[in-house]
Tab-separated table of C-alpha atoms and ligand atoms in Angstrom:
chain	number	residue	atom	x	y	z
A	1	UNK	CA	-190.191	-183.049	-80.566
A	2	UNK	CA	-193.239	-181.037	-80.629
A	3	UNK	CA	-195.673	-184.106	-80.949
A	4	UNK	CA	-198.683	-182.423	-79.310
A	5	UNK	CA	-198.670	-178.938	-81.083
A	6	UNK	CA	-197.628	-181.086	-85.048
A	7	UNK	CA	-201.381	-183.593	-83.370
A	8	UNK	CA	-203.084	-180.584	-82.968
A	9	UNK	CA	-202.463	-178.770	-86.083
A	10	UNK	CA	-202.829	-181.872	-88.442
A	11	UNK	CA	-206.452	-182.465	-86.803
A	12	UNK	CA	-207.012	-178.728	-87.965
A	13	UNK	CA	-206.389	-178.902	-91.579
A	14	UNK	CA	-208.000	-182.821	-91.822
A	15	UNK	CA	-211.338	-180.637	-91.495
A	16	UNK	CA	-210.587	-178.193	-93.773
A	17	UNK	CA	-209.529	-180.619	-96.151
A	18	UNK	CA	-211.885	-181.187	-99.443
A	19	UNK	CA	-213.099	-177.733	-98.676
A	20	UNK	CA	-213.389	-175.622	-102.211
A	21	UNK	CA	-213.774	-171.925	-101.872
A	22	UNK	CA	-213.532	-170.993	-97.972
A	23	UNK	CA	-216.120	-169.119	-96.269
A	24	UNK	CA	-215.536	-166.538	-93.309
A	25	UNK	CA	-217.142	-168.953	-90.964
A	26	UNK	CA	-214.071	-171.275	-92.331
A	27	UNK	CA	-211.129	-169.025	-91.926
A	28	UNK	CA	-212.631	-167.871	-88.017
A	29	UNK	CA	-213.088	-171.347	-87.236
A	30	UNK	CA	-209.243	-172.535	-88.191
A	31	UNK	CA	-207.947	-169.497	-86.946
A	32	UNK	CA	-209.445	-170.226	-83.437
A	33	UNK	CA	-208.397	-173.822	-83.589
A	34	UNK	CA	-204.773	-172.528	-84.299
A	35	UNK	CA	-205.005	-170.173	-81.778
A	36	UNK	CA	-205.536	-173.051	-79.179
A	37	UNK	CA	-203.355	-175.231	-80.213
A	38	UNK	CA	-200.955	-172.828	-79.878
A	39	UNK	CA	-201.644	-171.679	-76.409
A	40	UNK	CA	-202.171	-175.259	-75.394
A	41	UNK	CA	-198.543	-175.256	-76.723
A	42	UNK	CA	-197.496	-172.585	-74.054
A	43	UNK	CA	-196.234	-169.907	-76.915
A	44	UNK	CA	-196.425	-166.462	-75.526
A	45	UNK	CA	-199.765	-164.468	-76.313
A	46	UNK	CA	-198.259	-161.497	-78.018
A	47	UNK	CA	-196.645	-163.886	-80.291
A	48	UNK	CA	-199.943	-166.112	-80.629
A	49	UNK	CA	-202.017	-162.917	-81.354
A	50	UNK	CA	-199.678	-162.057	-84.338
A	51	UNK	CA	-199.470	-165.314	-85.877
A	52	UNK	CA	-203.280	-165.487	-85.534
A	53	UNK	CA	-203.627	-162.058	-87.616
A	54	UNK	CA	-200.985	-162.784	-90.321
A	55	UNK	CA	-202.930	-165.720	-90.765
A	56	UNK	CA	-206.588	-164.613	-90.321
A	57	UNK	CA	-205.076	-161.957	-93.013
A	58	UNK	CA	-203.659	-163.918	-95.676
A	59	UNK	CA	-206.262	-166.697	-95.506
A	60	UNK	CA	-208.663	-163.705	-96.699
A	61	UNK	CA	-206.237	-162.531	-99.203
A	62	UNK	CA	-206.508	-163.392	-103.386
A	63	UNK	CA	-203.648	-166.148	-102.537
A	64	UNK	CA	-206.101	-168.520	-100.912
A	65	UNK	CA	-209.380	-167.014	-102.678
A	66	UNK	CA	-207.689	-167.871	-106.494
A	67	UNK	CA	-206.080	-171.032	-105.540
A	68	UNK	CA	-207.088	-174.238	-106.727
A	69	UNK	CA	-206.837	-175.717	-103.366
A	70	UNK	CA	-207.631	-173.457	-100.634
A	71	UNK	CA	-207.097	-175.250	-97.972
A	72	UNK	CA	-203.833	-176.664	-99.018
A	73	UNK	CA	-203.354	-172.975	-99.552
A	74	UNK	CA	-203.378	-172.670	-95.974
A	75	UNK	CA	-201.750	-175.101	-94.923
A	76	UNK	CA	-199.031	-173.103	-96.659
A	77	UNK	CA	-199.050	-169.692	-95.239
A	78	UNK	CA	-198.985	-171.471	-92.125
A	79	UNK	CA	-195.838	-173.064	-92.644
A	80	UNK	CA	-194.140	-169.791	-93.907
A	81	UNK	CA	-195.324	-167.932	-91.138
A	82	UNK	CA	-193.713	-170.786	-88.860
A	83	UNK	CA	-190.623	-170.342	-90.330
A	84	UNK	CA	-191.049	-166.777	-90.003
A	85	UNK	CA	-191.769	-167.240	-86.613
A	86	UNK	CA	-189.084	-169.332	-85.694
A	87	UNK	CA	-186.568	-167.125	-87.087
A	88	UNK	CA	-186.907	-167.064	-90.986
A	89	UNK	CA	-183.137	-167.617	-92.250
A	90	UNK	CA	-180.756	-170.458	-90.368
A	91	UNK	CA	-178.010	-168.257	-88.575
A	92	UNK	CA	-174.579	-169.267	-88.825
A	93	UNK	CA	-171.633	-168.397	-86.454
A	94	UNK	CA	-170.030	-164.790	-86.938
A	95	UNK	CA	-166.803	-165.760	-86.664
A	96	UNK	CA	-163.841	-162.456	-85.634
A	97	UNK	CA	-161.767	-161.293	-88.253
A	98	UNK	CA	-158.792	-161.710	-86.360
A	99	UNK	CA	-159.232	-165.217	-84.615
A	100	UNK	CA	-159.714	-166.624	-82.051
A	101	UNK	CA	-163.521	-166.072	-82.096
A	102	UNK	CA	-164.668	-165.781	-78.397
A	103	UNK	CA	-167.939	-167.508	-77.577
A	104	UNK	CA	-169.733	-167.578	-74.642
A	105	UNK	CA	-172.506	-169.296	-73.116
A	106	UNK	CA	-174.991	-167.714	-70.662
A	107	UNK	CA	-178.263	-169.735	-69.022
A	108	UNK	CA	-179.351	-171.133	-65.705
A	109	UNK	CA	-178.076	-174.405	-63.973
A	110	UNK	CA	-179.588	-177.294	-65.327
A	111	UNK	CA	-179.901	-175.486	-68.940
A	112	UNK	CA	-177.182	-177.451	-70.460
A	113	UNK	CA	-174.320	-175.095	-70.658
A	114	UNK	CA	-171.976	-177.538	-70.190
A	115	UNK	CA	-173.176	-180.560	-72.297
A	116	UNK	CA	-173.673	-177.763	-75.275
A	117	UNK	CA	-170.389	-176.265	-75.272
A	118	UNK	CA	-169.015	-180.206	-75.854
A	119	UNK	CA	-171.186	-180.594	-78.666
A	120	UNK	CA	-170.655	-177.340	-79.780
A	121	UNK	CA	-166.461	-177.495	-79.606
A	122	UNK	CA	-167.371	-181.210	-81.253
A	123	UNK	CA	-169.239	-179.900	-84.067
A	124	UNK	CA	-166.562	-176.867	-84.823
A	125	UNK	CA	-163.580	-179.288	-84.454
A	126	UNK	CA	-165.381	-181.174	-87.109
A	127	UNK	CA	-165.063	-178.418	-89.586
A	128	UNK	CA	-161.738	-178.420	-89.312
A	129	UNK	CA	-161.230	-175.566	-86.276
A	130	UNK	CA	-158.667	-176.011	-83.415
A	131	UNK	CA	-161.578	-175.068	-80.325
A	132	UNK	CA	-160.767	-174.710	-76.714
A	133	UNK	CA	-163.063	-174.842	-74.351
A	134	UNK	CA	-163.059	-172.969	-71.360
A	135	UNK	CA	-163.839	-173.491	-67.536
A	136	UNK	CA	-165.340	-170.546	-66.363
A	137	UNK	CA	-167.748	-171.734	-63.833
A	138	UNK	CA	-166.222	-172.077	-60.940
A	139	UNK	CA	-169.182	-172.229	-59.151
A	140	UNK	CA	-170.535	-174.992	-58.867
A	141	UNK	CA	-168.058	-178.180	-57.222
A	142	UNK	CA	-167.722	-180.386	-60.547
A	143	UNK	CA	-168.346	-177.900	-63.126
A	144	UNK	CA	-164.662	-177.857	-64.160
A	145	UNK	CA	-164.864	-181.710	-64.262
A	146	UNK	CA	-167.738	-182.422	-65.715
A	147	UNK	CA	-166.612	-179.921	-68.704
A	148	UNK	CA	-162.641	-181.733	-68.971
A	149	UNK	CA	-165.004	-184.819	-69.243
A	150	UNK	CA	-167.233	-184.019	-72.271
A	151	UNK	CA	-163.485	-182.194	-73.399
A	152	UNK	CA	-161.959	-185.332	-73.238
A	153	UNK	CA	-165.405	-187.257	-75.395
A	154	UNK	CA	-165.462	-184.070	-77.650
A	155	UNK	CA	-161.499	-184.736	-78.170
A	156	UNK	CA	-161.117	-180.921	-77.841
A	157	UNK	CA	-158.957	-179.417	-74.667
A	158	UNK	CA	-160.016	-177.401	-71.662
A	159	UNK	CA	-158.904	-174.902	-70.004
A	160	UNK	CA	-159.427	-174.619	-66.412
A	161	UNK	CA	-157.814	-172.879	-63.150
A	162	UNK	CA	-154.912	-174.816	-61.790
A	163	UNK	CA	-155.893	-176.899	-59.558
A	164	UNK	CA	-154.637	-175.660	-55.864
A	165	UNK	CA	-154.889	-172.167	-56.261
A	166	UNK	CA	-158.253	-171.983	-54.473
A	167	UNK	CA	-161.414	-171.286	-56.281
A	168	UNK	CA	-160.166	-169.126	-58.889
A	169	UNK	CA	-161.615	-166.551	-60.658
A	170	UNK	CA	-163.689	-167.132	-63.588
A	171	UNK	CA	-163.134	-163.355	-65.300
A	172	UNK	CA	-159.096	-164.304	-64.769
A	173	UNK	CA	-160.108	-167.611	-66.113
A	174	UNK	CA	-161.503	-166.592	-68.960
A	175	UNK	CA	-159.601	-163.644	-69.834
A	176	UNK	CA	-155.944	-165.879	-69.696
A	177	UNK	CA	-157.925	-168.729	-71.868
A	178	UNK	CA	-158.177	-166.072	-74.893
A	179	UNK	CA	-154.398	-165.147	-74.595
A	180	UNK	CA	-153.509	-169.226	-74.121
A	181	UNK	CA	-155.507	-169.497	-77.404
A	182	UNK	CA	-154.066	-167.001	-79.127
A	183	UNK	CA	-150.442	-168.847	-78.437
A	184	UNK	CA	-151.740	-172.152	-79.111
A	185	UNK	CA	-153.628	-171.344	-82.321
A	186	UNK	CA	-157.155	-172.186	-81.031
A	187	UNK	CA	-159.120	-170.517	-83.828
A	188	UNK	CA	-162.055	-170.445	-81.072
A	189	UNK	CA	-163.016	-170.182	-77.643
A	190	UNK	CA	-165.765	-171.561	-75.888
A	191	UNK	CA	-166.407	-170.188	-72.477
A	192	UNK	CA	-169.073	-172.023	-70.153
A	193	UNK	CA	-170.034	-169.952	-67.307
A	194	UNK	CA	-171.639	-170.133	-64.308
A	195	UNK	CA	-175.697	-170.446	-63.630
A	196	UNK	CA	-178.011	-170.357	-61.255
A	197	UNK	CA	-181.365	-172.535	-60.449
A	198	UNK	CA	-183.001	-169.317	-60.477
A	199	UNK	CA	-182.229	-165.321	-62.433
A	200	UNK	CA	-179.862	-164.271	-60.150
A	201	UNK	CA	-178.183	-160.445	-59.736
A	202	UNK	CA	-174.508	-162.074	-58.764
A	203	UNK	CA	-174.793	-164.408	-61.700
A	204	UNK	CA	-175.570	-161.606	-63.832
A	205	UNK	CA	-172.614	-159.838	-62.729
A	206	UNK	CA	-170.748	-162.440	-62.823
A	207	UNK	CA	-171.527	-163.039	-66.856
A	208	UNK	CA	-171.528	-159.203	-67.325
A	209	UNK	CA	-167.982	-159.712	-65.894
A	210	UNK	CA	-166.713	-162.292	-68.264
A	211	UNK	CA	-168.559	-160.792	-71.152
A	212	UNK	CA	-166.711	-156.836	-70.616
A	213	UNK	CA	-162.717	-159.256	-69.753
A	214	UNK	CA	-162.904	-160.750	-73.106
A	215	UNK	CA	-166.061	-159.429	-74.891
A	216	UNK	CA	-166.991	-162.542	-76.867
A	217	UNK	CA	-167.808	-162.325	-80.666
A	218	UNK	CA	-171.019	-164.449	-80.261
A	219	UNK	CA	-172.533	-164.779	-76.598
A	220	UNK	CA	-175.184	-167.011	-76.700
A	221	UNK	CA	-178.211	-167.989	-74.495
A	222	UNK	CA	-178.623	-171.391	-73.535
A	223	UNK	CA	-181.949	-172.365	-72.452
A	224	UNK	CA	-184.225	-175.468	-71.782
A	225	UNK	CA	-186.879	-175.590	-74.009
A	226	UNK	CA	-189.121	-177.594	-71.683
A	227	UNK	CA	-189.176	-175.135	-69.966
A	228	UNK	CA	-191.979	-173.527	-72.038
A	229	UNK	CA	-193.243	-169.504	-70.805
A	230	UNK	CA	-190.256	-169.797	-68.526
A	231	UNK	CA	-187.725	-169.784	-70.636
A	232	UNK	CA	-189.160	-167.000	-72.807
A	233	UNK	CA	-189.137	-164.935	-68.846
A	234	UNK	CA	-185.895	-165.723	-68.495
A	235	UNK	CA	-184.448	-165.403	-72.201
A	236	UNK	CA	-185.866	-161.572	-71.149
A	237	UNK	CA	-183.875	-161.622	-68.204
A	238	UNK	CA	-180.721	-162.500	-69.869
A	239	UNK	CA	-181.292	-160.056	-72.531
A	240	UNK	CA	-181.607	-157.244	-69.964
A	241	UNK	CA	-178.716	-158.714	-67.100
A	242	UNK	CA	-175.780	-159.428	-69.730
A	243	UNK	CA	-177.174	-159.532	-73.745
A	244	UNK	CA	-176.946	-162.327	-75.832
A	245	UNK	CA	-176.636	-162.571	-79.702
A	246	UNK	CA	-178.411	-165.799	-80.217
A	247	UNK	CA	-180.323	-168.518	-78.439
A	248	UNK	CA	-179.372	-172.128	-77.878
A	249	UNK	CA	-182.277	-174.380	-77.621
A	250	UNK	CA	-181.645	-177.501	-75.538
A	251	UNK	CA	-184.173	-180.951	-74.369
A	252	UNK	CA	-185.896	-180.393	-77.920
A	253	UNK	CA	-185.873	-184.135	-77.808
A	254	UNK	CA	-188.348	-183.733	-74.447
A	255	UNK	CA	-190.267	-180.684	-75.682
A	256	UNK	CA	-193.620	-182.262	-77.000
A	257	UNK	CA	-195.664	-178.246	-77.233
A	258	UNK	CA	-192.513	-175.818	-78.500
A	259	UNK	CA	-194.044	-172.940	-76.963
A	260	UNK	CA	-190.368	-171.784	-76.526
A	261	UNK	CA	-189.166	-172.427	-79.980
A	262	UNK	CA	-191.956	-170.418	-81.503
A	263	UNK	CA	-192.031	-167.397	-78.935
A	264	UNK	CA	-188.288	-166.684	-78.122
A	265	UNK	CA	-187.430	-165.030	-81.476
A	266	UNK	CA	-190.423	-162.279	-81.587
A	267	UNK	CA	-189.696	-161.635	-77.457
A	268	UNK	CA	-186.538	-161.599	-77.404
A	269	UNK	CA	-185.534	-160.127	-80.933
A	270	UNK	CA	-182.473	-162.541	-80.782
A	271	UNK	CA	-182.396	-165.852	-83.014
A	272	UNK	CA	-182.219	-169.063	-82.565
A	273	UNK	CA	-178.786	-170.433	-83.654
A	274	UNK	CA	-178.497	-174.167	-82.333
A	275	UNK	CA	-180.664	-176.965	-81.199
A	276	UNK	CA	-179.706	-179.485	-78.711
A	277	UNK	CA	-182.167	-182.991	-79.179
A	278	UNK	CA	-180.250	-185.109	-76.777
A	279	UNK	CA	-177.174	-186.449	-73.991
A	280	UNK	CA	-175.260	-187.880	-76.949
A	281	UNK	CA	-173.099	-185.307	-78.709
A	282	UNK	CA	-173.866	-185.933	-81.610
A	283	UNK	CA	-177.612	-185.007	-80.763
A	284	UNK	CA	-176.495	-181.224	-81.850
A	285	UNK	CA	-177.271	-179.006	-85.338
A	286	UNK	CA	-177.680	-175.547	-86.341
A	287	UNK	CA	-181.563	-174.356	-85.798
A	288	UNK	CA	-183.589	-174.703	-88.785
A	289	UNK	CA	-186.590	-172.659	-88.874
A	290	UNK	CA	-187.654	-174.276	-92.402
A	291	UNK	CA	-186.889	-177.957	-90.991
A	292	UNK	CA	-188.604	-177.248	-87.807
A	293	UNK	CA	-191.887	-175.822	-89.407
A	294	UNK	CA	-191.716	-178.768	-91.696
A	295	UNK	CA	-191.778	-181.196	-88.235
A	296	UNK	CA	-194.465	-179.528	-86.682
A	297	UNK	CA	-196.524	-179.291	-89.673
A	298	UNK	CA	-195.388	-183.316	-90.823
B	1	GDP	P1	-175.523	-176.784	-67.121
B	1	GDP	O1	-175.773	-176.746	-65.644
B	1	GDP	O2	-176.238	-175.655	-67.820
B	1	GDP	O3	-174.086	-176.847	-67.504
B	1	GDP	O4	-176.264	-178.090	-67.663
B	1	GDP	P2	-175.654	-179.535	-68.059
B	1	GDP	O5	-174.918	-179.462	-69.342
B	1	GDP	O6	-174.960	-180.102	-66.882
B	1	GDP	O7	-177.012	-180.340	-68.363
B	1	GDP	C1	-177.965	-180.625	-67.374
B	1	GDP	C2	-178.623	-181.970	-67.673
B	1	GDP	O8	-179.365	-181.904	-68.889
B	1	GDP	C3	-177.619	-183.101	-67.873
B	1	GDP	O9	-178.142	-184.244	-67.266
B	1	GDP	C4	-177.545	-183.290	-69.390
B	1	GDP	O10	-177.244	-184.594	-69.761
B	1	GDP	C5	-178.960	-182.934	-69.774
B	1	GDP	N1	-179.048	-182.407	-71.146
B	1	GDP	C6	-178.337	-181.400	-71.692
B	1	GDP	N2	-178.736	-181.164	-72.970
B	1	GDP	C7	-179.734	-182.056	-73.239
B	1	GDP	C8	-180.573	-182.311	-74.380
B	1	GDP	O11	-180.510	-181.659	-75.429
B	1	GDP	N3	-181.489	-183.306	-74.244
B	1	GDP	C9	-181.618	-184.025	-73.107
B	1	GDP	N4	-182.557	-184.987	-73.080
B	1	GDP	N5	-180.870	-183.812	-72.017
B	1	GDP	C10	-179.921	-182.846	-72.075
């Protein structure tokens, strides 16, 4: 996870380190290397540019000037502006006063919808909640199976259409999930939904749909994080087709630049909540801007 960007940045501060008092020429000079290393990384240029000044600014500020190190110093404000970055504080599930709490996942095909709302319901069930997931994308062939499998690894039921009673419809689906809940004491509901290889106006609909039947207290974005630029484009997308609360992050484990984990939260405005680092479900955890700033800076 972010093995190129964390290279790049270490062989920044090895020259500044031993420095005393920095000169201008210093502070330009690491500020440009930064700057590449971050666009090498693939994080969006508005988002470079600002990290660039906050740092350009500080490293000129009495807080590097007084200090005994200065380039350690650095090194520092460019870890807090990381975590600033990346979302400052680790957000935690709003869960409804009156339960069950509805979420719902959004993202294209191939983002990892399906393998996140298993490790998701796994990770809830293991704080003692009663989750359900739900089968709402009836679009592709084995979507319904492929979520009563991970179910069946995450121990945690599904709900899905009947089977013989054609395709179904997902907004049904969905809605009769949250009143099956409600009798069964599921304290949450996960509902996966449909995607599409590509932003899609039907799919949109389709979420919009789900989201207005059984308007979810958390819907959240799933997105590929190898993806890089991409996923910031279509994190916009989502954000303007159906709204999302908070991001999930998935194939950290395969994302050596994190251009998407640093640029998604100034885009988009919307946090990141979860990280996905693997198949296993297990391979699951809250985001944590101050543990991921530490890894890239390690
Ligand atoms: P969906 O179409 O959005 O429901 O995506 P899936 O859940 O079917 O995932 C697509 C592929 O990505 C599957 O092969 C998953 O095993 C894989 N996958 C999902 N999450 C991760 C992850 O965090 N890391 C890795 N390496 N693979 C993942």
């Amino acid at each position: 996870m972010f093995e190129t960007l964390s290279d790049r940045l270490t062989s920044v501060f090895t020259s500044l380190r031993g420095k005393g008092r920095l000169s201008e020429e210093d502070i330009n000079a690491t500020a440009r290397e930064i700057r590449l290393a971050l666009l090498e990384a693939d994080v969006a240029l508005p988002v470079v540019r600002e990290f660039i000044a906050r740092i350009k600014e500080r490293a000129r500020g009495e807080e590097v000037s007084k200090a005994l190190n200065p380039a350690q110093q650095v090194i520092k404000i460019v870890n807090e502006e990381l975590v600033e970055i990346l979302g400052g504080e680790t957000r935690e599930i709003r869960f409804a006063k009156n339960p069950p709490t509805v979420i719902m996942l959004a993202g294209l095909q191939g983002a990892g919808k399906t393998t996140l709302a298993g490790k998701l319901a796994r990770w809830l069930a293991a704080e003692r909640n009663t989750p359900l997931l739900v089968a709402a994308d009836l679009q592709r062939p084995n979507a319904v199976t492929q979520l009563q499998v991970v179910g069946e690894r995450a121990k945690v039921p599904v709900f899905a259409p009947q089977p013989g009673n054609g395709v179904g419809d997902p907004v049904e689906v969905a809605r009769e999930a949250v009143e099956h809940a409600k009798r069964a004491n599921h304290n949450i509901v996960i509902v996966d939904t449909a995607g599409r290889l590509g932003v899609d106006a039907e799919m949109m609909q389709q979420a919009a749909d789900i989201r207005d039947a059984v308007r979810p207290d958390e819907i959240l974005f799933v997105v590929d994080a190898m993806i890089g630029q991409d996923a910031v484009n279509t994190a916009q997308a989502f954000l303007d087709g159906v709204g999302y609360d908070a991001v999930a992050l998935t194939k950290l484990d395969g994302d050596a630049r994190g251009g998407a984990a640093l640029s998604i939260r100034h885009i988009t405005g919307r946090p990141i909540m979860f990280a996905s680092t693997g198949e296993k479900l297990e391979d699951f955890d809250l985001f944590h801007p101050d543990r991921m700033a530490s890894r890239i800076l390690d």
